[in-house]
Amino acid sequence: MLKRRRLILTTTLLYTLFILYFMFFAFGRGDSEVDSYTFIFVPDNFFKLPNPLEFLHPTIMDIVSLGNTAAFIPFGILIPLLYPIKFVRFIILFMLSILVLETIQAFTLRGSFDIGDVLKNSSGAVIGFVAYSVSIRMKGTWRSVITMGICIILLLVVSWGIGAGIDKAVAKNPGSFVALNEWENSSGVTSKKIALLPFKIEGQKITPQFNVYDANNKKSETYTYKFGGKDFYFYLNYGIPDQKDLKGSVSVSVDGRQIFLSNFEKDDPLRTPQVFDWYFEQANEITITIEGNEKVWDVGYREMKHFWE
């Protein structure tokens, strides 16, 4: 009995060192030029339900994601083998340990504190604990081992299924298209909606559905819209109408940083209508600058929302 306990203790210590190595030294940790602490308190996903096709050509991140759960299953088996412990006490102590390790990772710049990893690591330990608790009720060593293996597989599938459901329920999705019809121009005046008259670009008839903007018979015009930190997909169409001097440009800036610029010259081959779309995360202000004979139309956005919003 004592020999068996020593073997389990040695296995636990060696496996713990193995996990610590991967947490603090593997994958080039410590070699990067990161010089700031990273703390992620909101998980980007709980569990991603794996697509079987992804396992045909798995990436390093696929393996890491799966390992965040599977690698901690043995702790749910080894610890109760060493010390009889109730589930609530086990999971509390285990989560506290993972929280400490994640914090050390962040402060030593060998990774980030990621609450998503804490949840996945703890879920792996729970799967191991439950599988062990079920298996010890079986008679015979092989029957217990087989039962434990089946339980682990089933619990992993169930966890992924539940996690995928949670992800889908709390994920943000693009809402309805909202046309931006009231912009503040360079004079500080709110733009007025003008008649949506059709025009042609390269012989293609364009009929704006929501709005249309140009330089207002000036060399250039600037339009600004405040979003107040929203997450959204932004859309606009642009081009120079036929029978106009083929010279103009359109640029888009977010919070003072230019992210898009298109210049049209006379010999530019891209004469057909173009579409610009971009995802903005927590943008406060968008500015569109139109020069020359450029036209911009059907400008709008789709805000990212939860299903209950």
mmCIF file of C-alpha atoms in Angstrom:
data_model
loop_
_atom_site.group_PDB
_atom_site.id
_atom_site.type_symbol
_atom_site.label_atom_id
_atom_site.label_comp_id
_atom_site.label_asym_id
_atom_site.label_seq_id
_atom_site.Cartn_x
_atom_site.Cartn_y
_atom_site.Cartn_z
ATOM 1 C CA MET A 1 0.000 0.000 0.000
ATOM 2 C CA LEU A 2 2.837 2.381 0.949
ATOM 3 C CA LYS A 3 4.699 1.521 -2.256
ATOM 4 C CA ARG A 4 1.568 2.233 -4.314
ATOM 5 C CA ARG A 5 1.111 5.579 -2.567
ATOM 6 C CA ARG A 6 4.732 6.553 -3.248
ATOM 7 C CA LEU A 7 4.304 5.649 -6.902
ATOM 8 C CA ILE A 8 1.173 7.814 -7.176
ATOM 9 C CA LEU A 9 2.907 10.697 -5.358
ATOM 10 C CA THR A 10 5.951 10.477 -7.647
ATOM 11 C CA THR A 11 3.699 10.373 -10.721
ATOM 12 C CA THR A 12 1.756 13.407 -9.471
ATOM 13 C CA LEU A 13 4.917 15.433 -8.810
ATOM 14 C CA LEU A 14 6.456 14.564 -12.177
ATOM 15 C CA TYR A 15 3.240 15.377 -14.021
ATOM 16 C CA THR A 16 2.948 18.670 -12.126
ATOM 17 C CA LEU A 17 6.493 19.614 -13.192
ATOM 18 C CA PHE A 18 5.581 18.664 -16.766
ATOM 19 C CA ILE A 19 2.547 20.978 -16.704
ATOM 20 C CA LEU A 20 4.542 23.806 -15.081
ATOM 21 C CA TYR A 21 7.149 23.526 -17.821
ATOM 22 C CA PHE A 22 4.497 23.989 -20.493
ATOM 23 C CA MET A 23 2.907 26.875 -18.597
ATOM 24 C CA PHE A 24 6.128 28.839 -18.070
ATOM 25 C CA PHE A 25 8.792 27.705 -20.540
ATOM 26 C CA ALA A 26 7.303 25.955 -23.606
ATOM 27 C CA PHE A 27 6.287 27.686 -26.869
ATOM 28 C CA GLY A 28 9.070 30.270 -26.547
ATOM 29 C CA ARG A 29 7.706 31.833 -23.374
ATOM 30 C CA GLY A 30 10.092 34.442 -22.041
ATOM 31 C CA ASP A 31 11.744 34.984 -25.440
ATOM 32 C CA SER A 32 9.121 37.410 -26.744
ATOM 33 C CA GLU A 33 9.458 41.199 -26.552
ATOM 34 C CA VAL A 34 6.256 41.624 -24.555
ATOM 35 C CA ASP A 35 6.805 44.317 -21.932
ATOM 36 C CA SER A 36 3.316 44.744 -20.506
ATOM 37 C CA TYR A 37 1.045 42.662 -18.318
ATOM 38 C CA THR A 38 -1.982 41.049 -19.933
ATOM 39 C CA PHE A 39 -5.088 40.227 -17.914
ATOM 40 C CA ILE A 40 -8.143 38.778 -19.660
ATOM 41 C CA PHE A 41 -11.107 38.677 -17.289
ATOM 42 C CA VAL A 42 -13.805 37.940 -19.876
ATOM 43 C CA PRO A 43 -13.299 34.697 -21.853
ATOM 44 C CA ASP A 44 -13.595 35.005 -25.634
ATOM 45 C CA ASN A 45 -15.241 31.593 -25.602
ATOM 46 C CA PHE A 46 -15.984 28.987 -22.972
ATOM 47 C CA PHE A 47 -15.455 25.875 -25.046
ATOM 48 C CA LYS A 48 -15.304 25.755 -28.793
ATOM 49 C CA LEU A 49 -17.025 22.664 -30.142
ATOM 50 C CA PRO A 50 -14.333 21.107 -32.345
ATOM 51 C CA ASN A 51 -14.949 20.440 -36.000
ATOM 52 C CA PRO A 52 -13.708 16.913 -36.783
ATOM 53 C CA LEU A 53 -12.185 18.206 -40.042
ATOM 54 C CA GLU A 54 -9.946 20.530 -38.021
ATOM 55 C CA PHE A 55 -8.231 17.543 -36.433
ATOM 56 C CA LEU A 56 -7.032 16.329 -39.853
ATOM 57 C CA HIS A 57 -4.613 19.270 -39.996
ATOM 58 C CA PRO A 58 -4.428 20.618 -36.422
ATOM 59 C CA THR A 59 -2.527 23.811 -35.693
ATOM 60 C CA ILE A 60 -0.476 24.518 -32.584
ATOM 61 C CA MET A 61 -3.369 26.592 -31.217
ATOM 62 C CA ASP A 62 -5.814 23.709 -31.793
ATOM 63 C CA ILE A 63 -3.562 21.446 -29.734
ATOM 64 C CA VAL A 64 -3.094 24.094 -27.033
ATOM 65 C CA SER A 65 -6.856 24.719 -26.835
ATOM 66 C CA LEU A 66 -7.589 21.015 -26.439
ATOM 67 C CA GLY A 67 -4.684 20.640 -24.016
ATOM 68 C CA ASN A 68 -6.048 23.372 -21.758
ATOM 69 C CA THR A 69 -8.770 20.908 -20.811
ATOM 70 C CA ALA A 70 -7.359 17.437 -21.431
ATOM 71 C CA ALA A 71 -3.976 18.067 -19.779
ATOM 72 C CA PHE A 72 -5.624 18.746 -16.420
ATOM 73 C CA ILE A 73 -7.830 15.644 -16.350
ATOM 74 C CA PRO A 74 -5.106 13.573 -14.585
ATOM 75 C CA PHE A 75 -5.179 15.928 -11.581
ATOM 76 C CA GLY A 76 -8.821 14.994 -11.014
ATOM 77 C CA ILE A 77 -7.685 11.366 -10.802
ATOM 78 C CA LEU A 78 -4.306 11.556 -9.055
ATOM 79 C CA ILE A 79 -5.243 13.932 -6.232
ATOM 80 C CA PRO A 80 -8.209 11.889 -4.889
ATOM 81 C CA LEU A 81 -6.039 8.775 -5.244
ATOM 82 C CA LEU A 82 -3.524 10.401 -2.904
ATOM 83 C CA TYR A 83 -5.902 12.106 -0.504
ATOM 84 C CA PRO A 84 -9.594 11.309 -0.042
ATOM 85 C CA ILE A 85 -11.234 14.671 -0.685
ATOM 86 C CA LYS A 86 -14.744 15.906 -1.321
ATOM 87 C CA PHE A 87 -15.543 17.440 -4.679
ATOM 88 C CA VAL A 88 -16.335 20.984 -3.468
ATOM 89 C CA ARG A 89 -13.100 21.274 -1.519
ATOM 90 C CA PHE A 90 -11.133 19.784 -4.407
ATOM 91 C CA ILE A 91 -12.433 22.163 -7.056
ATOM 92 C CA ILE A 92 -12.062 25.245 -4.822
ATOM 93 C CA LEU A 93 -8.430 24.418 -4.009
ATOM 94 C CA PHE A 94 -7.705 23.521 -7.622
ATOM 95 C CA MET A 95 -9.172 26.755 -9.019
ATOM 96 C CA LEU A 96 -7.266 28.817 -6.448
ATOM 97 C CA SER A 97 -4.045 27.084 -7.508
ATOM 98 C CA ILE A 98 -4.714 27.787 -11.189
ATOM 99 C CA LEU A 99 -5.555 31.424 -10.415
ATOM 100 C CA VAL A 100 -2.217 31.805 -8.626
ATOM 101 C CA LEU A 101 -0.311 30.203 -11.521
ATOM 102 C CA GLU A 102 -2.096 32.359 -14.115
ATOM 103 C CA THR A 103 -1.239 35.465 -12.080
ATOM 104 C CA ILE A 104 2.426 34.448 -11.883
ATOM 105 C CA GLN A 105 2.393 33.852 -15.650
ATOM 106 C CA ALA A 106 1.183 37.404 -16.224
ATOM 107 C CA PHE A 107 3.577 39.127 -13.815
ATOM 108 C CA THR A 108 6.619 37.197 -15.090
ATOM 109 C CA LEU A 109 5.652 38.039 -18.711
ATOM 110 C CA ARG A 110 5.574 34.338 -19.575
ATOM 111 C CA GLY A 111 1.984 34.420 -20.636
ATOM 112 C CA SER A 112 -1.235 36.162 -19.740
ATOM 113 C CA PHE A 113 -3.814 35.846 -17.016
ATOM 114 C CA ASP A 114 -6.744 34.369 -18.920
ATOM 115 C CA ILE A 115 -9.943 33.496 -17.077
ATOM 116 C CA GLY A 116 -10.850 31.302 -20.035
ATOM 117 C CA ASP A 117 -7.822 29.113 -19.306
ATOM 118 C CA VAL A 118 -8.845 28.908 -15.644
ATOM 119 C CA LEU A 119 -12.292 27.643 -16.649
ATOM 120 C CA LYS A 120 -10.907 25.114 -19.125
ATOM 121 C CA ASN A 121 -8.209 23.844 -16.755
ATOM 122 C CA SER A 122 -10.742 23.458 -13.955
ATOM 123 C CA SER A 123 -13.203 21.714 -16.253
ATOM 124 C CA GLY A 124 -10.517 19.167 -17.102
ATOM 125 C CA ALA A 125 -9.920 18.503 -13.412
ATOM 126 C CA VAL A 126 -13.680 18.123 -12.843
ATOM 127 C CA ILE A 127 -13.912 15.591 -15.676
ATOM 128 C CA GLY A 128 -11.079 13.582 -14.142
ATOM 129 C CA PHE A 129 -12.612 13.717 -10.659
ATOM 130 C CA VAL A 130 -16.055 12.601 -11.838
ATOM 131 C CA ALA A 131 -14.590 9.826 -14.008
ATOM 132 C CA TYR A 132 -12.522 8.582 -11.059
ATOM 133 C CA SER A 133 -15.518 8.715 -8.697
ATOM 134 C CA VAL A 134 -17.576 6.584 -11.092
ATOM 135 C CA SER A 135 -14.780 4.104 -11.852
ATOM 136 C CA ILE A 136 -14.015 3.188 -8.225
ATOM 137 C CA ARG A 137 -17.502 1.739 -7.942
ATOM 138 C CA MET A 138 -16.655 -0.885 -10.541
ATOM 139 C CA LYS A 139 -15.318 -4.292 -9.529
ATOM 140 C CA GLY A 140 -12.006 -5.257 -11.069
ATOM 141 C CA THR A 141 -9.068 -3.113 -12.174
ATOM 142 C CA TRP A 142 -9.661 -3.379 -15.913
ATOM 143 C CA ARG A 143 -13.348 -2.660 -15.573
ATOM 144 C CA SER A 144 -12.531 0.449 -13.541
ATOM 145 C CA VAL A 145 -9.969 1.636 -16.107
ATOM 146 C CA ILE A 146 -12.343 1.103 -19.038
ATOM 147 C CA THR A 147 -15.179 2.833 -17.179
ATOM 148 C CA MET A 148 -12.905 5.777 -16.400
ATOM 149 C CA GLY A 149 -11.864 6.110 -20.047
ATOM 150 C CA ILE A 150 -15.455 6.003 -21.295
ATOM 151 C CA CYS A 151 -16.514 8.572 -18.698
ATOM 152 C CA ILE A 152 -13.696 10.925 -19.711
ATOM 153 C CA ILE A 153 -14.648 10.753 -23.394
ATOM 154 C CA LEU A 154 -18.354 11.247 -22.689
ATOM 155 C CA LEU A 155 -17.734 14.128 -20.285
ATOM 156 C CA LEU A 156 -15.423 15.846 -22.772
ATOM 157 C CA VAL A 157 -18.093 15.637 -25.467
ATOM 158 C CA VAL A 158 -20.768 16.882 -23.058
ATOM 159 C CA SER A 159 -18.525 19.741 -21.900
ATOM 160 C CA TRP A 160 -17.783 20.806 -25.455
ATOM 161 C CA GLY A 161 -21.475 20.628 -26.319
ATOM 162 C CA ILE A 162 -22.514 22.710 -23.312
ATOM 163 C CA GLY A 163 -19.662 25.145 -23.914
ATOM 164 C CA ALA A 164 -20.635 25.571 -27.565
ATOM 165 C CA GLY A 165 -24.194 26.311 -26.470
ATOM 166 C CA ILE A 166 -22.972 28.880 -23.965
ATOM 167 C CA ASP A 167 -20.740 30.486 -26.601
ATOM 168 C CA LYS A 168 -23.619 30.739 -29.042
ATOM 169 C CA ALA A 169 -25.939 32.167 -26.396
ATOM 170 C CA VAL A 170 -23.581 34.903 -25.192
ATOM 171 C CA ALA A 171 -21.813 35.682 -28.479
ATOM 172 C CA LYS A 172 -22.402 39.027 -30.137
ATOM 173 C CA ASN A 173 -23.825 39.022 -33.651
ATOM 174 C CA PRO A 174 -24.315 41.833 -36.174
ATOM 175 C CA GLY A 175 -27.676 43.556 -35.792
ATOM 176 C CA SER A 176 -29.795 45.229 -38.452
ATOM 177 C CA PHE A 177 -28.227 47.681 -40.883
ATOM 178 C CA VAL A 178 -28.462 51.274 -39.644
ATOM 179 C CA ALA A 179 -27.991 53.999 -42.252
ATOM 180 C CA LEU A 180 -25.928 57.006 -41.159
ATOM 181 C CA ASN A 181 -27.955 59.923 -42.430
ATOM 182 C CA GLU A 182 -26.876 62.648 -40.020
ATOM 183 C CA TRP A 183 -23.185 63.541 -40.006
ATOM 184 C CA GLU A 184 -21.468 66.635 -38.674
ATOM 185 C CA ASN A 185 -19.529 68.295 -41.506
ATOM 186 C CA SER A 186 -16.351 70.384 -41.325
ATOM 187 C CA SER A 187 -18.403 73.495 -40.511
ATOM 188 C CA GLY A 188 -19.963 71.814 -37.503
ATOM 189 C CA VAL A 189 -23.336 71.633 -39.233
ATOM 190 C CA THR A 190 -25.360 68.439 -39.263
ATOM 191 C CA SER A 191 -25.653 67.241 -42.837
ATOM 192 C CA LYS A 192 -29.092 67.161 -44.370
ATOM 193 C CA LYS A 193 -30.448 64.243 -46.326
ATOM 194 C CA ILE A 194 -30.385 64.990 -50.036
ATOM 195 C CA ALA A 195 -32.399 63.481 -52.853
ATOM 196 C CA LEU A 196 -31.248 59.980 -53.748
ATOM 197 C CA LEU A 197 -30.873 60.481 -57.479
ATOM 198 C CA PRO A 198 -29.402 57.677 -59.605
ATOM 199 C CA PHE A 199 -26.068 58.080 -61.389
ATOM 200 C CA LYS A 200 -23.768 55.903 -63.477
ATOM 201 C CA ILE A 201 -20.239 54.616 -62.937
ATOM 202 C CA GLU A 202 -18.629 52.885 -65.915
ATOM 203 C CA GLY A 203 -22.105 52.629 -67.421
ATOM 204 C CA GLN A 204 -23.460 50.840 -64.354
ATOM 205 C CA LYS A 205 -26.563 52.478 -62.912
ATOM 206 C CA ILE A 206 -26.239 53.251 -59.209
ATOM 207 C CA THR A 207 -29.351 54.027 -57.168
ATOM 208 C CA PRO A 208 -28.511 54.883 -53.541
ATOM 209 C CA GLN A 209 -30.922 53.298 -51.076
ATOM 210 C CA PHE A 210 -30.175 55.243 -47.890
ATOM 211 C CA ASN A 211 -27.857 58.232 -48.358
ATOM 212 C CA VAL A 212 -25.260 59.862 -50.600
ATOM 213 C CA TYR A 213 -22.383 62.226 -49.775
ATOM 214 C CA ASP A 214 -19.863 64.242 -51.799
ATOM 215 C CA ALA A 215 -17.552 67.249 -51.425
ATOM 216 C CA ASN A 216 -20.476 69.712 -51.500
ATOM 217 C CA ASN A 217 -19.038 71.631 -54.480
ATOM 218 C CA LYS A 218 -15.854 72.269 -52.491
ATOM 219 C CA LYS A 219 -12.340 70.930 -52.822
ATOM 220 C CA SER A 220 -13.026 68.573 -49.921
ATOM 221 C CA GLU A 221 -15.564 67.912 -47.205
ATOM 222 C CA THR A 222 -15.260 66.093 -43.902
ATOM 223 C CA TYR A 223 -18.060 64.184 -42.183
ATOM 224 C CA THR A 224 -17.861 63.054 -38.568
ATOM 225 C CA TYR A 225 -20.072 60.675 -36.629
ATOM 226 C CA LYS A 226 -19.791 59.771 -32.939
ATOM 227 C CA PHE A 227 -20.404 56.146 -31.945
ATOM 228 C CA GLY A 228 -19.657 56.258 -28.231
ATOM 229 C CA GLY A 229 -17.491 53.156 -28.011
ATOM 230 C CA LYS A 230 -19.705 50.741 -29.932
ATOM 231 C CA ASP A 231 -18.575 47.486 -31.567
ATOM 232 C CA PHE A 232 -19.836 47.346 -35.143
ATOM 233 C CA TYR A 233 -19.275 46.547 -38.802
ATOM 234 C CA PHE A 234 -19.025 49.674 -40.935
ATOM 235 C CA TYR A 235 -19.959 49.873 -44.627
ATOM 236 C CA LEU A 236 -19.761 52.407 -47.427
ATOM 237 C CA ASN A 237 -19.791 52.428 -51.232
ATOM 238 C CA TYR A 238 -17.688 54.832 -53.249
ATOM 239 C CA GLY A 239 -16.794 55.816 -56.796
ATOM 240 C CA ILE A 240 -16.681 58.687 -59.315
ATOM 241 C CA PRO A 241 -19.751 59.121 -61.556
ATOM 242 C CA ASP A 242 -19.419 59.139 -65.326
ATOM 243 C CA GLN A 243 -19.114 62.511 -67.101
ATOM 244 C CA LYS A 244 -17.127 63.861 -64.157
ATOM 245 C CA ASP A 245 -13.458 64.760 -63.969
ATOM 246 C CA LEU A 246 -11.892 61.469 -62.892
ATOM 247 C CA LYS A 247 -10.116 62.818 -59.888
ATOM 248 C CA GLY A 248 -11.010 62.393 -56.248
ATOM 249 C CA SER A 249 -10.364 60.499 -53.059
ATOM 250 C CA VAL A 250 -12.065 59.172 -49.966
ATOM 251 C CA SER A 251 -10.485 58.376 -46.612
ATOM 252 C CA VAL A 252 -11.807 56.916 -43.372
ATOM 253 C CA SER A 253 -10.341 57.600 -39.935
ATOM 254 C CA VAL A 254 -11.324 56.164 -36.573
ATOM 255 C CA ASP A 255 -10.519 58.087 -33.400
ATOM 256 C CA GLY A 256 -8.002 60.214 -35.298
ATOM 257 C CA ARG A 257 -6.193 57.296 -36.994
ATOM 258 C CA GLN A 258 -6.548 56.843 -40.742
ATOM 259 C CA ILE A 259 -7.411 53.259 -41.676
ATOM 260 C CA PHE A 260 -8.454 53.635 -45.312
ATOM 261 C CA LEU A 261 -7.517 55.844 -48.263
ATOM 262 C CA SER A 262 -8.523 55.530 -51.910
ATOM 263 C CA ASN A 263 -7.256 57.917 -54.585
ATOM 264 C CA PHE A 264 -8.814 57.929 -58.048
ATOM 265 C CA GLU A 265 -6.782 59.223 -60.958
ATOM 266 C CA LYS A 266 -7.766 59.550 -64.594
ATOM 267 C CA ASP A 267 -6.023 56.356 -65.671
ATOM 268 C CA ASP A 268 -6.949 54.324 -62.615
ATOM 269 C CA PRO A 269 -8.266 50.909 -63.759
ATOM 270 C CA LEU A 270 -10.536 50.619 -60.709
ATOM 271 C CA ARG A 271 -13.356 52.679 -62.130
ATOM 272 C CA THR A 272 -16.144 50.354 -61.051
ATOM 273 C CA PRO A 273 -18.084 51.018 -57.824
ATOM 274 C CA GLN A 274 -16.134 49.881 -54.774
ATOM 275 C CA VAL A 275 -17.183 48.755 -51.296
ATOM 276 C CA PHE A 276 -15.329 49.401 -48.051
ATOM 277 C CA ASP A 277 -16.234 47.457 -44.922
ATOM 278 C CA TRP A 278 -14.429 47.187 -41.612
ATOM 279 C CA TYR A 279 -14.973 45.852 -38.114
ATOM 280 C CA PHE A 280 -14.495 48.425 -35.366
ATOM 281 C CA GLU A 281 -14.048 47.421 -31.754
ATOM 282 C CA GLN A 282 -15.056 50.154 -29.325
ATOM 283 C CA ALA A 283 -14.809 53.011 -31.815
ATOM 284 C CA ASN A 284 -15.773 56.457 -30.555
ATOM 285 C CA GLU A 285 -15.643 58.618 -33.674
ATOM 286 C CA ILE A 286 -15.440 57.979 -37.411
ATOM 287 C CA THR A 287 -14.428 60.643 -39.919
ATOM 288 C CA ILE A 288 -14.908 60.419 -43.685
ATOM 289 C CA THR A 289 -13.046 62.889 -45.908
ATOM 290 C CA ILE A 290 -14.226 63.240 -49.515
ATOM 291 C CA GLU A 291 -12.245 65.153 -52.141
ATOM 292 C CA GLY A 292 -12.868 66.052 -55.766
ATOM 293 C CA ASN A 293 -15.691 64.300 -57.615
ATOM 294 C CA GLU A 294 -15.797 61.256 -55.368
ATOM 295 C CA LYS A 295 -19.216 60.112 -54.206
ATOM 296 C CA VAL A 296 -19.953 57.976 -51.158
ATOM 297 C CA TRP A 297 -23.315 56.321 -50.679
ATOM 298 C CA ASP A 298 -25.273 53.898 -48.522
ATOM 299 C CA VAL A 299 -23.053 54.530 -45.498
ATOM 300 C CA GLY A 300 -24.079 52.626 -42.397
ATOM 301 C CA TYR A 301 -23.219 50.071 -39.764
ATOM 302 C CA ARG A 302 -24.386 46.889 -38.062
ATOM 303 C CA GLU A 303 -23.821 46.961 -34.328
ATOM 304 C CA MET A 304 -22.626 43.806 -32.566
ATOM 305 C CA LYS A 305 -25.244 42.789 -30.002
ATOM 306 C CA HIS A 306 -26.133 39.943 -27.696
ATOM 307 C CA PHE A 307 -29.389 38.165 -28.471
ATOM 308 C CA TRP A 308 -31.109 39.810 -25.501
ATOM 309 C CA GLU A 309 -30.190 43.377 -26.517
#
